[in-house]
Coordinates of C-alpha atoms in Angstrom, one line a residue:
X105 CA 16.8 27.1 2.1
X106 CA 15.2 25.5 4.9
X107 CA 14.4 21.7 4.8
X108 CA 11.6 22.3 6.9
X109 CA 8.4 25.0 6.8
X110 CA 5.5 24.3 8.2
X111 CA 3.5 27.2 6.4
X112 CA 5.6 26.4 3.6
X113 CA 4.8 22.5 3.1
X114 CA 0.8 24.0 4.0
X115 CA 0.4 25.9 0.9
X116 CA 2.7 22.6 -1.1
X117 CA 0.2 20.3 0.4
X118 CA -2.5 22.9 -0.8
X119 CA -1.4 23.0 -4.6
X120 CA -0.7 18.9 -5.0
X121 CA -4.5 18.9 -3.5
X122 CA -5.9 20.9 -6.5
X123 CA -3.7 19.6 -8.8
X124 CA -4.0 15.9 -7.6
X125 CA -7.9 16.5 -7.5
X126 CA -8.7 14.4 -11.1
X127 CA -6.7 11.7 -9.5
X128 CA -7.9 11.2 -6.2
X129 CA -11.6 11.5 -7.8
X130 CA -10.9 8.7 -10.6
X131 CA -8.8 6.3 -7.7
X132 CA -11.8 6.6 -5.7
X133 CA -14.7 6.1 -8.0
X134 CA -12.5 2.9 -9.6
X135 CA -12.2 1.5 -6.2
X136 CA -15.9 2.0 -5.4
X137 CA -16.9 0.2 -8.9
X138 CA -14.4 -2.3 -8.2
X139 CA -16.0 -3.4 -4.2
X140 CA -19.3 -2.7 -5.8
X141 CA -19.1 -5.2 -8.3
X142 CA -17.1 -8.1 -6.1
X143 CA -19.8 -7.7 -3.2
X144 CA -22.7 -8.1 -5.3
X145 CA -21.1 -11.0 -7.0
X146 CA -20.2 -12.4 -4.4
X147 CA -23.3 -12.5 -1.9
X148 CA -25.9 -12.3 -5.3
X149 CA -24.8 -13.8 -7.9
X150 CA -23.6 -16.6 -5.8
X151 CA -25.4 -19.6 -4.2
X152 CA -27.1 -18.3 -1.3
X153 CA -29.4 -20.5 -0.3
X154 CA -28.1 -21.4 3.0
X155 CA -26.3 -19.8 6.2
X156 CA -23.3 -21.4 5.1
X157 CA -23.3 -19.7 2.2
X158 CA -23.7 -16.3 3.1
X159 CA -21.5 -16.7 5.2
X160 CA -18.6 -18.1 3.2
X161 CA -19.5 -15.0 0.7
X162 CA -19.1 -12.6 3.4
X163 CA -16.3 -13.9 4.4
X164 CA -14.7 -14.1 0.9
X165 CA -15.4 -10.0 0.3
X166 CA -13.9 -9.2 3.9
X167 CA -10.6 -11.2 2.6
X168 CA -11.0 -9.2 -0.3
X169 CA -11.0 -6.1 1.1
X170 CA -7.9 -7.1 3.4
X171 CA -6.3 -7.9 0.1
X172 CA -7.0 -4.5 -1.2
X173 CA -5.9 -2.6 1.6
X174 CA -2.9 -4.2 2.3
X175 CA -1.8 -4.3 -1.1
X176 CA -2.1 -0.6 -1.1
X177 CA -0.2 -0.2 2.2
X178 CA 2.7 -2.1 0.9
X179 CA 2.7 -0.2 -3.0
X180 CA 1.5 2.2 -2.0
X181 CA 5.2 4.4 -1.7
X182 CA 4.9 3.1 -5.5
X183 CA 1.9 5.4 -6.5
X184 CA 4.1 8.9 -5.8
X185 CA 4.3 10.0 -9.1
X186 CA 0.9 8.3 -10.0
X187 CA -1.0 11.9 -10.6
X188 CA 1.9 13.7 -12.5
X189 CA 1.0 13.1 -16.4
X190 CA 3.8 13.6 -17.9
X191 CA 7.3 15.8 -18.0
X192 CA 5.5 19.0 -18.0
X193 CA 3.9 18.0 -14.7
X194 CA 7.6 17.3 -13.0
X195 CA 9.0 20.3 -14.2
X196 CA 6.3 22.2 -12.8
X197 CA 7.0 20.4 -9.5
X198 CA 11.0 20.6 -9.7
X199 CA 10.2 24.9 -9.5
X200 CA 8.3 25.3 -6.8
X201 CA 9.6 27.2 -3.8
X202 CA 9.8 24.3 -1.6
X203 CA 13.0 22.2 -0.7
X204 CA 13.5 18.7 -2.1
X205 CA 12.2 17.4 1.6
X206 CA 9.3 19.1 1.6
X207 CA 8.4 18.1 -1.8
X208 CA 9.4 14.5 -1.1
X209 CA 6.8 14.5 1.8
X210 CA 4.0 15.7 -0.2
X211 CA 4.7 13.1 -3.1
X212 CA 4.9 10.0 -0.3
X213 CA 1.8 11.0 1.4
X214 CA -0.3 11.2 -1.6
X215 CA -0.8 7.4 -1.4
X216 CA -1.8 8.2 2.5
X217 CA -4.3 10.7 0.8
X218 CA -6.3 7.4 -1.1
X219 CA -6.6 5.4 2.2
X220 CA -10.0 7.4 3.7
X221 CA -10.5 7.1 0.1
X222 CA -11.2 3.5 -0.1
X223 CA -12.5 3.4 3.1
X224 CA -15.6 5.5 2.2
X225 CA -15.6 3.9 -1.2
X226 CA -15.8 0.1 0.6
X227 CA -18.6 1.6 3.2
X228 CA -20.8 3.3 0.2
X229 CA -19.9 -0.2 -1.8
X230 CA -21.1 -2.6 1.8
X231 CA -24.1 -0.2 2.0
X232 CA -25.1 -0.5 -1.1
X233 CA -25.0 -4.3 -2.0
X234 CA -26.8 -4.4 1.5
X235 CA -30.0 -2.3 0.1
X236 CA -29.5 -4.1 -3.0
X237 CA -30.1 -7.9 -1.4
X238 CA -32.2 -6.5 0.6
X239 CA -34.6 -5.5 -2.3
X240 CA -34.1 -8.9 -4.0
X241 CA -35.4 -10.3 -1.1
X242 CA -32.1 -12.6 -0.1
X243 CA -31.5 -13.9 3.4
X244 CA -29.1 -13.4 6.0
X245 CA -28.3 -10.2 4.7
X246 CA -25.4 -8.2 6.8
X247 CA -22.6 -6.1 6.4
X248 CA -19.3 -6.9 4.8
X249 CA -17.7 -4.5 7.3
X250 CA -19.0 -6.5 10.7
X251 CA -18.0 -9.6 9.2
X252 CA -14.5 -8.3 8.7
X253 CA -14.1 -6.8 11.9
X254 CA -15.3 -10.6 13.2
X255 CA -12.7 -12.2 11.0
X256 CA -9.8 -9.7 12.3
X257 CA -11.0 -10.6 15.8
X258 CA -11.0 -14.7 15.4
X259 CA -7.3 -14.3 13.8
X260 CA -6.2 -12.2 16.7
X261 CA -7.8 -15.3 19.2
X262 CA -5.5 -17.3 17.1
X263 CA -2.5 -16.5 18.1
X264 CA -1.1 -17.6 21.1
X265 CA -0.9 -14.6 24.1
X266 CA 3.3 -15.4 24.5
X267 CA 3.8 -14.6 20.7
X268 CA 1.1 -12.2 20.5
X269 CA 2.8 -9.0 20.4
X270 CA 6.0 -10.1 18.7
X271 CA 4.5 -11.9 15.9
X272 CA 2.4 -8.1 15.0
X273 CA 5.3 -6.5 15.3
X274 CA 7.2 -8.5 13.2
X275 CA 4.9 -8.4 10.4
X276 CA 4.5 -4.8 11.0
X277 CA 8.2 -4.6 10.1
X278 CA 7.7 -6.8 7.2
X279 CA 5.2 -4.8 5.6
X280 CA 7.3 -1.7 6.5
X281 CA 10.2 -3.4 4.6
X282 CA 8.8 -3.9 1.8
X283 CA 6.6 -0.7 1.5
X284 CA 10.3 1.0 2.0
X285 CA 11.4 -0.6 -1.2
X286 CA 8.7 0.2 -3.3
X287 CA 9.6 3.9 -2.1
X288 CA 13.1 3.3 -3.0
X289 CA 11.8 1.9 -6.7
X290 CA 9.7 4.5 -7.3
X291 CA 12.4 7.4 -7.1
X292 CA 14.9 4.8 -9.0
X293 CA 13.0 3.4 -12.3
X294 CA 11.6 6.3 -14.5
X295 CA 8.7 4.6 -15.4
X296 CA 5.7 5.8 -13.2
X297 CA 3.1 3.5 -14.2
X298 CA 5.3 0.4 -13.8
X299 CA 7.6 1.1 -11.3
X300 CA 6.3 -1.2 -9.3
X301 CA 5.9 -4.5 -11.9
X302 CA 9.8 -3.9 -11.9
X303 CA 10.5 -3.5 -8.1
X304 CA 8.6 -6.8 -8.1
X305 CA 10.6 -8.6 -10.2
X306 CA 14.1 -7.0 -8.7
X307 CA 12.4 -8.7 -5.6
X308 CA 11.6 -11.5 -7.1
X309 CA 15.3 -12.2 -9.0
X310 CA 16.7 -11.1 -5.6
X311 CA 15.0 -13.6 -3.5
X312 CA 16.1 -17.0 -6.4
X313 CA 19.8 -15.4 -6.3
X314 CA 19.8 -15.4 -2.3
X315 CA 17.7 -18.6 -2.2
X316 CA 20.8 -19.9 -4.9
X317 CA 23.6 -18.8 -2.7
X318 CA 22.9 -19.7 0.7
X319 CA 20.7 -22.4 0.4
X320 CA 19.0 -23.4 4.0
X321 CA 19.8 -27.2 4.8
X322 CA 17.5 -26.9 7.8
X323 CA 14.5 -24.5 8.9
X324 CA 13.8 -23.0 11.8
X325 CA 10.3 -22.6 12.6
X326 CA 9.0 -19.4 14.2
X327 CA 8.0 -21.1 17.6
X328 CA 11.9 -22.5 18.0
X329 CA 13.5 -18.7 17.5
X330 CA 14.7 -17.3 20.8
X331 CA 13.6 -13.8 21.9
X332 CA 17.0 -12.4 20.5
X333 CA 16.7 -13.8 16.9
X334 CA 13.7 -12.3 16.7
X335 CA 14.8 -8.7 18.1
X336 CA 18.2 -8.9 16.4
X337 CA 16.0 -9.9 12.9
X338 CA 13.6 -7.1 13.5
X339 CA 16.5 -4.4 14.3
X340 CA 17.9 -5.4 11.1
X341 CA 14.7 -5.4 8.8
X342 CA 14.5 -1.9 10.8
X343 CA 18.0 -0.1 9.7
X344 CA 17.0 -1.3 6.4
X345 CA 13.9 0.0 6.3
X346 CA 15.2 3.6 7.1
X347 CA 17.9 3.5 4.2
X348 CA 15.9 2.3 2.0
X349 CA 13.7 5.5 2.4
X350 CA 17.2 7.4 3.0
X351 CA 18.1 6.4 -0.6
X352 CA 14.5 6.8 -2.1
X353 CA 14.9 10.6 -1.1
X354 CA 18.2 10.9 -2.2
X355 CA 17.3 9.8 -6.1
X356 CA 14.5 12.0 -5.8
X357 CA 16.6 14.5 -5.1
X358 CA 18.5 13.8 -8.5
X359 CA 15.2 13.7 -10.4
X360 CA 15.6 14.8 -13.9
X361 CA 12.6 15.9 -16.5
X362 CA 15.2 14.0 -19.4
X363 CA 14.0 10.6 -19.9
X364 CA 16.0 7.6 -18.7
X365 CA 15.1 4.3 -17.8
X366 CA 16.8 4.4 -14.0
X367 CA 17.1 7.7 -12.3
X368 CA 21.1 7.6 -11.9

């Protein structure tokens, strides 16, 4: 069979849509409740009674929602099997006439699915804890969106213009990283709830055992790394990244509807 079909993988992506429908609709409308509830706690419930403080509870829900979406971004690979309720739901997926690619595809990019998600979810959350404290009659009402869009600005000021484009894609390559082995742990644990709590902690145990065997006597900062630590680090953290995925598709590609505690 071919890997590949592009009419194929349309009418795949067509069937996860209706089946992942009750999904996406719950994901959102938690997320929604969630913002909701933090925004009006945050610049209602709270002290507002000066600039200050409106603006330090602005700034707290912009940090927030940084939190949120980049804690999707990097679990999200995590969330793949997230819709599929139980064995009945894999085997239906292990028949269709698709190849294992294809199918892996349509699994990964349901957590891409969520992201306009949560966007509309945080805009109807802003707008609405904007009419809300502005029926209440608070001052220095504004939106939780503009403020965030200030903050990114400010931290982008912050950074020094010979670093500038380095250090982003550095982190970008960080986040990548890690994103790539909560792919990899969602194809290897069985668990699809908690495959992530247990990538975590692999990470976690990881990081004491390296930590424990080649401890750092002396640290180099990131201003005294040359240009070629950093690109040699980054090519690294790159071939990485792509086996990582390489070896997340493969153990899908072993998936079994038996239970097992490690797909092996």
């Amino acid at each position: 069979m071919k890997q590949f079909d592009i009419k194929r993988f349309g009418k795949l992506a067509r069937w996860s849509l209706v089946n992942d429908k009750k999904y996406f609709i719950k994901s959102f409308l938690q997320v929604f409740a969630i913002l909701t509830f933090l925004f009006l706690f945050f610049t209602w419930v709270m002290n507002r009674e000066s600039v200050h403080s409106s603006i330090n509870a602005y700034e707290t829900c912009s940090i927030a929602v940084i939190i949120l979406f980049g804690t999707t971004f990097i679990l999200g690979s995590s969330f793949m099997f997230y819709s599929m309720e139980g064995k009945h739901d894999m085997q239906n997926l292990m028949m269709l006439p698709a190849s294992n690619f294809e199918k892996y595809l349509m699994r990964y990019a349901s957590w891409i699915l969520l992201l306009p998600l949560y966007l509309v979810a945080l805009l109807g959350a802003d707008a609405l804890q904007y009419v809300v404290n502005l029926m209440v009659g608070h001052e220095h009402v504004t939106f939780v969106t503009s403020t965030l869009v200030d903050s990114i600005g400010r931290m982008q000021q912050d950074i020094p213009d010979d670093v500038h484009s380095m250090f982003w894609n550095s982190l970008w390559l960080l986040v990548v990283w890690f994103h790539s082995l909560y792919a990899l742990g969602a194809t290897f644990f069985r668990t699809r709830k908690f495959n992530w709590v247990l990538t975590t902690l692999v990470i976690i145990l990881l990081t004491i055992l390296q930590a424990w065997a080649f401890p750092y006597e002396e640290h180099v900062s990131a201003a005294e790394a040359t240009t070629t630590d950093i690109l040699i680090t980054d090519l690294v953290a790159l071939c990485w990244t792509i086996l990582n995925f390489w070896l997340s598709y493969k153990l899908f590609c072993r998936q079994q509807v038996i239970g097992k505690f490690i797909n092996w």
